[in-house]
mmCIF file of C-alpha atoms in Angstrom:
data_model
loop_
_atom_site.group_PDB
_atom_site.id
_atom_site.type_symbol
_atom_site.label_atom_id
_atom_site.label_comp_id
_atom_site.label_asym_id
_atom_site.label_seq_id
_atom_site.Cartn_x
_atom_site.Cartn_y
_atom_site.Cartn_z
ATOM 1 C CA MET A 1 13.263 16.448 0.296
ATOM 2 C CA THR A 2 12.775 12.485 -0.382
ATOM 3 C CA ASP A 3 11.698 11.620 -3.158
ATOM 4 C CA MET A 4 8.150 10.136 -1.681
ATOM 5 C CA LEU A 5 8.398 6.968 -4.342
ATOM 6 C CA THR A 6 11.159 5.528 -3.250
ATOM 7 C CA PRO A 7 10.292 2.741 -0.070
ATOM 8 C CA ARG A 8 12.056 4.423 2.933
ATOM 9 C CA PRO A 9 13.852 1.443 4.254
ATOM 10 C CA VAL A 10 12.887 -0.078 8.582
ATOM 11 C CA PHE A 11 14.599 -2.037 10.542
ATOM 12 C CA ILE A 12 12.898 -3.653 13.326
ATOM 13 C CA VAL A 13 15.223 -4.283 16.010
ATOM 14 C CA SER A 14 14.715 -6.635 19.101
ATOM 15 C CA ASP A 15 17.031 -8.665 21.358
ATOM 16 C CA SER A 16 13.236 -10.690 21.638
ATOM 17 C CA THR A 17 10.461 -11.319 19.321
ATOM 18 C CA GLY A 18 10.405 -7.503 18.011
ATOM 19 C CA ILE A 19 6.823 -8.343 18.246
ATOM 20 C CA THR A 20 6.541 -5.283 20.242
ATOM 21 C CA ALA A 21 8.803 -3.366 17.744
ATOM 22 C CA GLU A 22 7.538 -3.879 15.153
ATOM 23 C CA THR A 23 3.423 -2.789 16.482
ATOM 24 C CA PHE A 24 4.722 0.338 17.588
ATOM 25 C CA SER A 25 6.437 1.222 14.151
ATOM 26 C CA HIS A 26 3.015 0.309 12.422
ATOM 27 C CA SER A 27 0.691 2.127 14.535
ATOM 28 C CA VAL A 28 3.441 5.311 14.030
ATOM 29 C CA LEU A 29 4.417 4.857 9.868
ATOM 30 C CA ALA A 30 0.434 4.824 9.661
ATOM 31 C CA GLN A 31 0.797 8.282 10.187
ATOM 32 C CA PHE A 32 2.417 9.926 6.929
ATOM 33 C CA ASP A 33 0.265 7.706 3.594
ATOM 34 C CA GLU A 34 1.804 9.780 1.045
ATOM 35 C CA ALA A 35 5.073 7.200 2.453
ATOM 36 C CA GLU A 36 6.028 4.313 1.955
ATOM 37 C CA PHE A 37 8.342 1.970 3.424
ATOM 38 C CA HIS A 38 10.487 -1.381 3.930
ATOM 39 C CA THR A 39 10.945 -2.844 6.666
ATOM 40 C CA VAL A 40 12.775 -5.423 7.748
ATOM 41 C CA ARG A 41 12.481 -7.469 11.075
ATOM 42 C CA MET A 42 15.773 -8.300 12.384
ATOM 43 C CA PRO A 43 14.448 -10.169 15.978
ATOM 44 C CA PHE A 44 16.703 -12.206 18.201
ATOM 45 C CA VAL A 45 19.567 -9.421 18.138
ATOM 46 C CA ASP A 46 20.692 -10.968 21.900
ATOM 47 C CA ASN A 47 25.449 -10.734 21.959
ATOM 48 C CA LEU A 48 27.643 -7.618 19.853
ATOM 49 C CA GLU A 49 27.873 -10.388 17.163
ATOM 50 C CA LYS A 50 24.579 -9.888 15.624
ATOM 51 C CA ALA A 51 24.595 -6.385 16.703
ATOM 52 C CA GLU A 52 27.472 -5.955 14.277
ATOM 53 C CA ASP A 53 25.670 -8.561 11.632
ATOM 54 C CA VAL A 54 22.612 -4.996 12.124
ATOM 55 C CA LEU A 55 24.858 -2.552 11.940
ATOM 56 C CA ARG A 56 27.045 -3.562 8.070
ATOM 57 C CA ARG A 57 23.655 -4.842 7.623
ATOM 58 C CA ILE A 58 21.560 -0.581 7.909
ATOM 59 C CA ASP A 59 24.923 0.842 6.706
ATOM 60 C CA GLN A 60 24.978 -0.310 3.338
ATOM 61 C CA VAL A 61 21.512 -0.173 2.186
ATOM 62 C CA VAL A 62 21.690 3.258 3.355
ATOM 63 C CA LEU A 63 25.349 2.480 0.174
ATOM 64 C CA GLU A 64 22.675 0.709 -2.231
ATOM 65 C CA THR A 65 19.142 2.756 -1.454
ATOM 66 C CA GLY A 66 20.921 7.036 0.014
ATOM 67 C CA LEU A 67 18.263 6.615 2.057
ATOM 68 C CA LYS A 68 18.774 7.090 5.678
ATOM 69 C CA PRO A 69 16.818 4.239 7.679
ATOM 70 C CA ILE A 70 15.143 4.121 10.562
ATOM 71 C CA VAL A 71 15.819 1.904 13.145
ATOM 72 C CA PHE A 72 13.380 1.399 15.748
ATOM 73 C CA SER A 73 15.026 -1.339 18.171
ATOM 74 C CA THR A 74 13.531 -1.942 22.211
ATOM 75 C CA LEU A 75 16.982 -3.822 22.179
ATOM 76 C CA VAL A 76 17.180 -4.063 26.976
ATOM 77 C CA ASN A 77 21.306 -4.694 26.393
ATOM 78 C CA PRO A 78 23.524 -1.102 26.985
ATOM 79 C CA ALA A 79 26.289 -3.190 25.077
ATOM 80 C CA ILE A 80 24.105 -4.273 21.956
ATOM 81 C CA GLN A 81 23.083 -0.945 21.816
ATOM 82 C CA ALA A 82 25.261 1.298 21.270
ATOM 83 C CA VAL A 83 26.743 -1.397 18.519
ATOM 84 C CA VAL A 84 23.993 -0.660 16.279
ATOM 85 C CA ARG A 85 23.646 2.640 17.164
ATOM 86 C CA GLN A 86 26.565 3.500 15.480
ATOM 87 C CA ALA A 87 24.946 2.387 12.460
ATOM 88 C CA ASN A 88 23.874 5.745 9.922
ATOM 89 C CA GLY A 89 20.513 5.416 10.948
ATOM 90 C CA LEU A 90 17.057 7.817 12.427
ATOM 91 C CA PHE A 91 17.539 5.056 16.059
ATOM 92 C CA LEU A 92 14.255 5.212 18.584
ATOM 93 C CA ASP A 93 13.952 3.393 21.558
ATOM 94 C CA LEU A 94 11.592 1.700 22.640
ATOM 95 C CA ILE A 95 12.859 0.910 26.170
ATOM 96 C CA GLY A 96 15.516 2.830 26.704
ATOM 97 C CA THR A 97 12.872 5.855 26.372
ATOM 98 C CA PHE A 98 10.919 4.775 29.446
ATOM 99 C CA VAL A 99 13.178 3.419 31.822
ATOM 100 C CA GLY A 100 15.061 6.046 32.382
ATOM 101 C CA GLN A 101 11.948 8.909 33.889
ATOM 102 C CA ILE A 102 10.533 5.234 34.928
ATOM 103 C CA GLU A 103 14.013 4.340 37.696
ATOM 104 C CA GLN A 104 13.767 8.072 38.320
ATOM 105 C CA SER A 105 10.784 7.996 39.585
ATOM 106 C CA LEU A 106 10.446 4.886 41.456
ATOM 107 C CA GLY A 107 14.045 5.132 42.608
ATOM 108 C CA LEU A 108 15.148 2.141 41.247
ATOM 109 C CA LYS A 109 17.307 0.518 38.170
ATOM 110 C CA SER A 110 15.986 -1.548 35.831
ATOM 111 C CA SER A 111 17.462 -4.972 35.154
ATOM 112 C CA HIS A 112 17.899 -5.080 31.649
ATOM 113 C CA VAL A 113 17.401 -8.366 30.795
ATOM 114 C CA ILE A 114 16.822 -9.905 27.421
ATOM 115 C CA GLY A 115 13.385 -11.120 27.236
ATOM 116 C CA ARG A 116 11.753 -9.768 30.165
ATOM 117 C CA ALA A 117 8.073 -8.798 28.407
ATOM 118 C CA TRP A 118 7.976 -12.128 27.612
ATOM 119 C CA MET A 119 6.222 -15.172 30.424
ATOM 120 C CA PRO A 120 7.920 -18.513 30.741
ATOM 121 C CA ALA A 121 6.473 -21.578 29.294
ATOM 122 C CA ASN A 122 5.801 -23.416 32.310
ATOM 123 C CA SER A 123 3.875 -19.887 33.922
ATOM 124 C CA GLN A 124 0.263 -19.871 34.979
ATOM 125 C CA LYS A 125 -0.425 -16.909 32.811
ATOM 126 C CA TYR A 126 2.125 -18.515 29.929
ATOM 127 C CA GLN A 127 -0.328 -21.722 30.707
ATOM 128 C CA HIS A 128 -4.012 -19.433 31.137
ATOM 129 C CA ARG A 129 -3.533 -18.788 27.500
ATOM 130 C CA ILE A 130 -2.859 -21.359 25.834
ATOM 131 C CA GLU A 131 -5.925 -23.070 27.942
ATOM 132 C CA ALA A 132 -7.963 -19.998 25.789
ATOM 133 C CA ILE A 133 -7.030 -20.905 22.494
ATOM 134 C CA ASN A 134 -7.469 -24.283 22.761
ATOM 135 C CA PHE A 135 -10.296 -23.764 24.295
ATOM 136 C CA SER A 136 -11.402 -20.439 21.289
ATOM 137 C CA LEU A 137 -10.080 -24.025 18.814
ATOM 138 C CA SER A 138 -12.932 -26.725 20.437
ATOM 139 C CA HIS A 139 -14.967 -24.581 20.500
ATOM 140 C CA ASP A 140 -15.164 -22.796 16.915
ATOM 141 C CA ASP A 141 -18.576 -22.068 15.322
ATOM 142 C CA GLY A 142 -21.322 -23.768 16.988
ATOM 143 C CA GLN A 143 -19.031 -27.318 16.867
ATOM 144 C CA PHE A 144 -18.108 -28.155 20.717
ATOM 145 C CA ILE A 145 -21.247 -27.237 23.026
ATOM 146 C CA ASN A 146 -21.334 -28.868 26.923
ATOM 147 C CA GLN A 147 -18.230 -26.895 28.143
ATOM 148 C CA LEU A 148 -20.391 -23.662 26.982
ATOM 149 C CA GLY A 149 -20.904 -22.273 30.332
ATOM 150 C CA ASP A 150 -16.090 -22.326 30.949
ATOM 151 C CA ALA A 151 -16.130 -19.309 27.864
ATOM 152 C CA ASP A 152 -15.936 -15.916 28.778
ATOM 153 C CA VAL A 153 -18.286 -14.822 25.494
ATOM 154 C CA ILE A 154 -19.585 -15.784 22.829
ATOM 155 C CA LEU A 155 -19.728 -14.878 19.774
ATOM 156 C CA VAL A 156 -22.675 -15.178 17.544
ATOM 157 C CA GLY A 157 -23.210 -13.724 14.141
ATOM 158 C CA VAL A 158 -24.045 -15.200 10.190
ATOM 159 C CA SER A 159 -21.388 -16.674 8.131
ATOM 160 C CA ARG A 160 -18.156 -15.288 7.522
ATOM 161 C CA CYS A 161 -18.533 -12.061 8.962
ATOM 162 C CA GLY A 162 -15.035 -12.027 11.358
ATOM 163 C CA LYS A 163 -16.841 -14.448 14.725
ATOM 164 C CA THR A 164 -13.636 -17.228 13.899
ATOM 165 C CA PRO A 165 -10.813 -14.312 14.155
ATOM 166 C CA THR A 166 -12.506 -12.851 16.701
ATOM 167 C CA SER A 167 -12.864 -15.344 19.345
ATOM 168 C CA LEU A 168 -8.922 -16.127 18.532
ATOM 169 C CA TYR A 169 -7.196 -12.754 18.492
ATOM 170 C CA LEU A 170 -8.877 -12.680 22.217
ATOM 171 C CA ALA A 171 -7.321 -15.893 23.523
ATOM 172 C CA MET A 172 -3.684 -15.208 21.879
ATOM 173 C CA GLN A 173 -3.489 -11.769 23.506
ATOM 174 C CA TYR A 174 -5.738 -11.816 26.190
ATOM 175 C CA ALA A 175 -6.514 -15.450 27.302
ATOM 176 C CA ILE A 176 -9.859 -15.488 27.641
ATOM 177 C CA LYS A 177 -12.147 -18.742 26.185
ATOM 178 C CA ALA A 178 -14.117 -17.349 23.550
ATOM 179 C CA ALA A 179 -16.618 -19.322 21.506
ATOM 180 C CA ASN A 180 -18.006 -18.715 18.348
ATOM 181 C CA PHE A 181 -21.395 -20.127 17.226
ATOM 182 C CA PRO A 182 -23.408 -19.021 13.618
ATOM 183 C CA LEU A 183 -26.983 -17.672 13.183
ATOM 184 C CA THR A 184 -28.728 -19.195 10.835
ATOM 185 C CA PRO A 185 -31.310 -19.050 7.690
ATOM 186 C CA ASP A 186 -32.878 -21.357 10.426
ATOM 187 C CA ASP A 187 -32.867 -19.139 14.084
ATOM 188 C CA PHE A 188 -34.609 -16.926 11.649
ATOM 189 C CA GLU A 189 -37.453 -18.523 10.693
ATOM 190 C CA ARG A 190 -37.933 -19.469 14.174
ATOM 191 C CA SER A 191 -37.320 -16.411 14.954
ATOM 192 C CA ALA A 192 -35.681 -17.399 18.677
ATOM 193 C CA LEU A 193 -31.726 -18.146 19.618
ATOM 194 C CA PRO A 194 -30.323 -21.585 19.723
ATOM 195 C CA LYS A 195 -31.874 -22.880 22.409
ATOM 196 C CA THR A 196 -27.868 -23.968 23.040
ATOM 197 C CA LEU A 197 -27.400 -20.299 23.580
ATOM 198 C CA ALA A 198 -29.965 -19.616 25.673
ATOM 199 C CA PRO A 199 -28.698 -20.118 29.130
ATOM 200 C CA TYR A 200 -25.233 -17.866 28.197
ATOM 201 C CA ARG A 201 -27.312 -14.405 26.548
ATOM 202 C CA ASN A 202 -25.371 -12.431 29.713
ATOM 203 C CA LYS A 203 -22.054 -14.187 27.959
ATOM 204 C CA LEU A 204 -23.565 -13.436 23.969
ATOM 205 C CA PHE A 205 -22.052 -10.173 21.637
ATOM 206 C CA GLY A 206 -23.328 -10.048 18.051
ATOM 207 C CA LEU A 207 -20.888 -9.298 15.495
ATOM 208 C CA SER A 208 -23.619 -8.595 11.995
ATOM 209 C CA ILE A 209 -21.345 -6.878 8.472
ATOM 210 C CA ASP A 210 -22.101 -5.237 5.467
ATOM 211 C CA PRO A 211 -23.872 -6.959 2.842
ATOM 212 C CA ASP A 212 -22.026 -6.706 0.814
ATOM 213 C CA ARG A 213 -18.563 -7.124 1.855
ATOM 214 C CA LEU A 214 -20.732 -10.150 3.321
ATOM 215 C CA SER A 215 -21.456 -11.740 -0.513
ATOM 216 C CA GLN A 216 -16.967 -10.877 -1.307
ATOM 217 C CA VAL A 217 -16.092 -12.835 1.791
ATOM 218 C CA ARG A 218 -18.416 -15.646 0.547
ATOM 219 C CA ASN A 219 -17.490 -16.091 -2.725
ATOM 220 C CA GLU A 220 -14.040 -16.674 -1.904
ATOM 221 C CA ARG A 221 -15.413 -19.391 -0.826
ATOM 222 C CA ARG A 222 -18.492 -20.326 -2.448
ATOM 223 C CA PRO A 223 -19.063 -18.413 -5.122
ATOM 224 C CA ASN A 224 -20.821 -18.597 -7.448
ATOM 225 C CA SER A 225 -23.528 -19.957 -4.648
ATOM 226 C CA LYS A 226 -27.275 -18.909 -3.325
ATOM 227 C CA TYR A 227 -25.178 -18.946 0.320
ATOM 228 C CA ALA A 228 -22.903 -16.579 -1.263
ATOM 229 C CA THR A 229 -25.846 -14.619 -3.933
ATOM 230 C CA ILE A 230 -26.528 -10.768 -2.340
ATOM 231 C CA GLU A 231 -29.805 -10.646 -2.282
ATOM 232 C CA GLN A 232 -29.256 -14.004 0.584
ATOM 233 C CA CYS A 233 -26.426 -11.966 2.595
ATOM 234 C CA HIS A 234 -29.440 -8.162 2.773
ATOM 235 C CA TYR A 235 -31.167 -11.487 4.408
ATOM 236 C CA GLU A 236 -29.167 -13.123 6.924
ATOM 237 C CA VAL A 237 -27.401 -9.538 8.490
ATOM 238 C CA SER A 238 -30.299 -8.405 8.436
ATOM 239 C CA ALA A 239 -32.989 -10.620 10.686
ATOM 240 C CA ALA A 240 -29.091 -11.538 12.978
ATOM 241 C CA GLU A 241 -29.642 -7.292 13.483
ATOM 242 C CA ARG A 242 -33.272 -7.915 14.421
ATOM 243 C CA MET A 243 -33.127 -10.859 16.112
ATOM 244 C CA MET A 244 -29.829 -9.349 18.160
ATOM 245 C CA ARG A 245 -31.901 -5.633 18.941
ATOM 246 C CA ARG A 246 -34.945 -8.410 19.835
ATOM 247 C CA GLU A 247 -33.094 -10.808 22.754
ATOM 248 C CA GLY A 248 -30.898 -7.436 23.966
ATOM 249 C CA ILE A 249 -27.864 -8.602 22.043
ATOM 250 C CA ALA A 250 -25.036 -6.037 22.709
ATOM 251 C CA TRP A 251 -23.372 -6.188 19.000
ATOM 252 C CA MET A 252 -21.312 -4.146 16.699
ATOM 253 C CA SER A 253 -20.682 -3.657 12.132
ATOM 254 C CA THR A 254 -16.702 -5.342 12.017
ATOM 255 C CA THR A 255 -17.706 -4.572 8.006
ATOM 256 C CA THR A 256 -14.496 -1.638 8.280
ATOM 257 C CA LYS A 257 -12.905 -2.396 11.086
ATOM 258 C CA SER A 258 -9.733 -4.579 12.302
ATOM 259 C CA ILE A 259 -9.052 -7.427 14.339
ATOM 260 C CA GLU A 260 -7.237 -5.448 16.873
ATOM 261 C CA GLU A 261 -10.626 -2.663 17.378
ATOM 262 C CA ILE A 262 -13.696 -5.310 17.294
ATOM 263 C CA ALA A 263 -11.499 -7.713 19.932
ATOM 264 C CA SER A 264 -10.526 -4.377 22.265
ATOM 265 C CA THR A 265 -14.965 -3.315 22.041
ATOM 266 C CA VAL A 266 -15.616 -7.014 22.761
ATOM 267 C CA ILE A 267 -13.456 -6.664 26.065
ATOM 268 C CA GLN A 268 -14.918 -3.310 27.264
ATOM 269 C CA GLU A 269 -18.861 -3.730 26.441
ATOM 270 C CA VAL A 270 -18.387 -7.674 27.883
ATOM 271 C CA GLY A 271 -16.977 -6.330 30.963
ATOM 272 C CA LEU A 272 -14.114 -8.021 30.652
ATOM 273 C CA ILE A 273 -10.459 -8.796 32.275
ATOM 274 C CA ARG A 274 -7.574 -8.406 30.146
#
């Protein structure tokens, strides 16, 4: 039986960025919470020389650790893949596993073109994504309000509840123009949404957070301040959630959710097209 105290080597091998293989590997390996893994990323393996280097490095790890590495691969070139397959590892082909079956179903041959999953920089889809990122950056934390009508969604919530990272993730992954706007104690005293947001009520989605967690996050930014006290955090979170219920704004707690989970919920609840 493998010693669970020794991290199992994991290689992420791709002829492009390796993001697809890395994301898949995280999802799969997360199911084995009693094991530890040491991951090595090897992107842009797009010729035989680089493939030979991958082969040598994997076999060297076997000699040094005595452990057979797990290899997640999104290599599409058959010749390059054949070289890496010679390595003494558990080879998991994330492209070939599905391509063959789809070829048979469609009655077509795949192109085996490297990097096809990523859009070229001059494509319309790529430009839309860049526009969405620029929009989200310029509409962070209520900085710029003149073009909120162009937003696909406006995230609202107290300071440090996760609005900014969620906005940027939506822009980068889905080309969604996401603005975010803070709810402040002044808003709670008026018991009303900021007037700036009133015309865009149908685009609003609220984020909340556990007050104890919020206090921890704020103390990292402004330690020993009133802003970070547990009392202030309890007040703001409770007031924000009451406001969102009263105004009929859909909302969720970000306390135990990943950015990916938050973004998927926003897309589903607001009815956005990915």
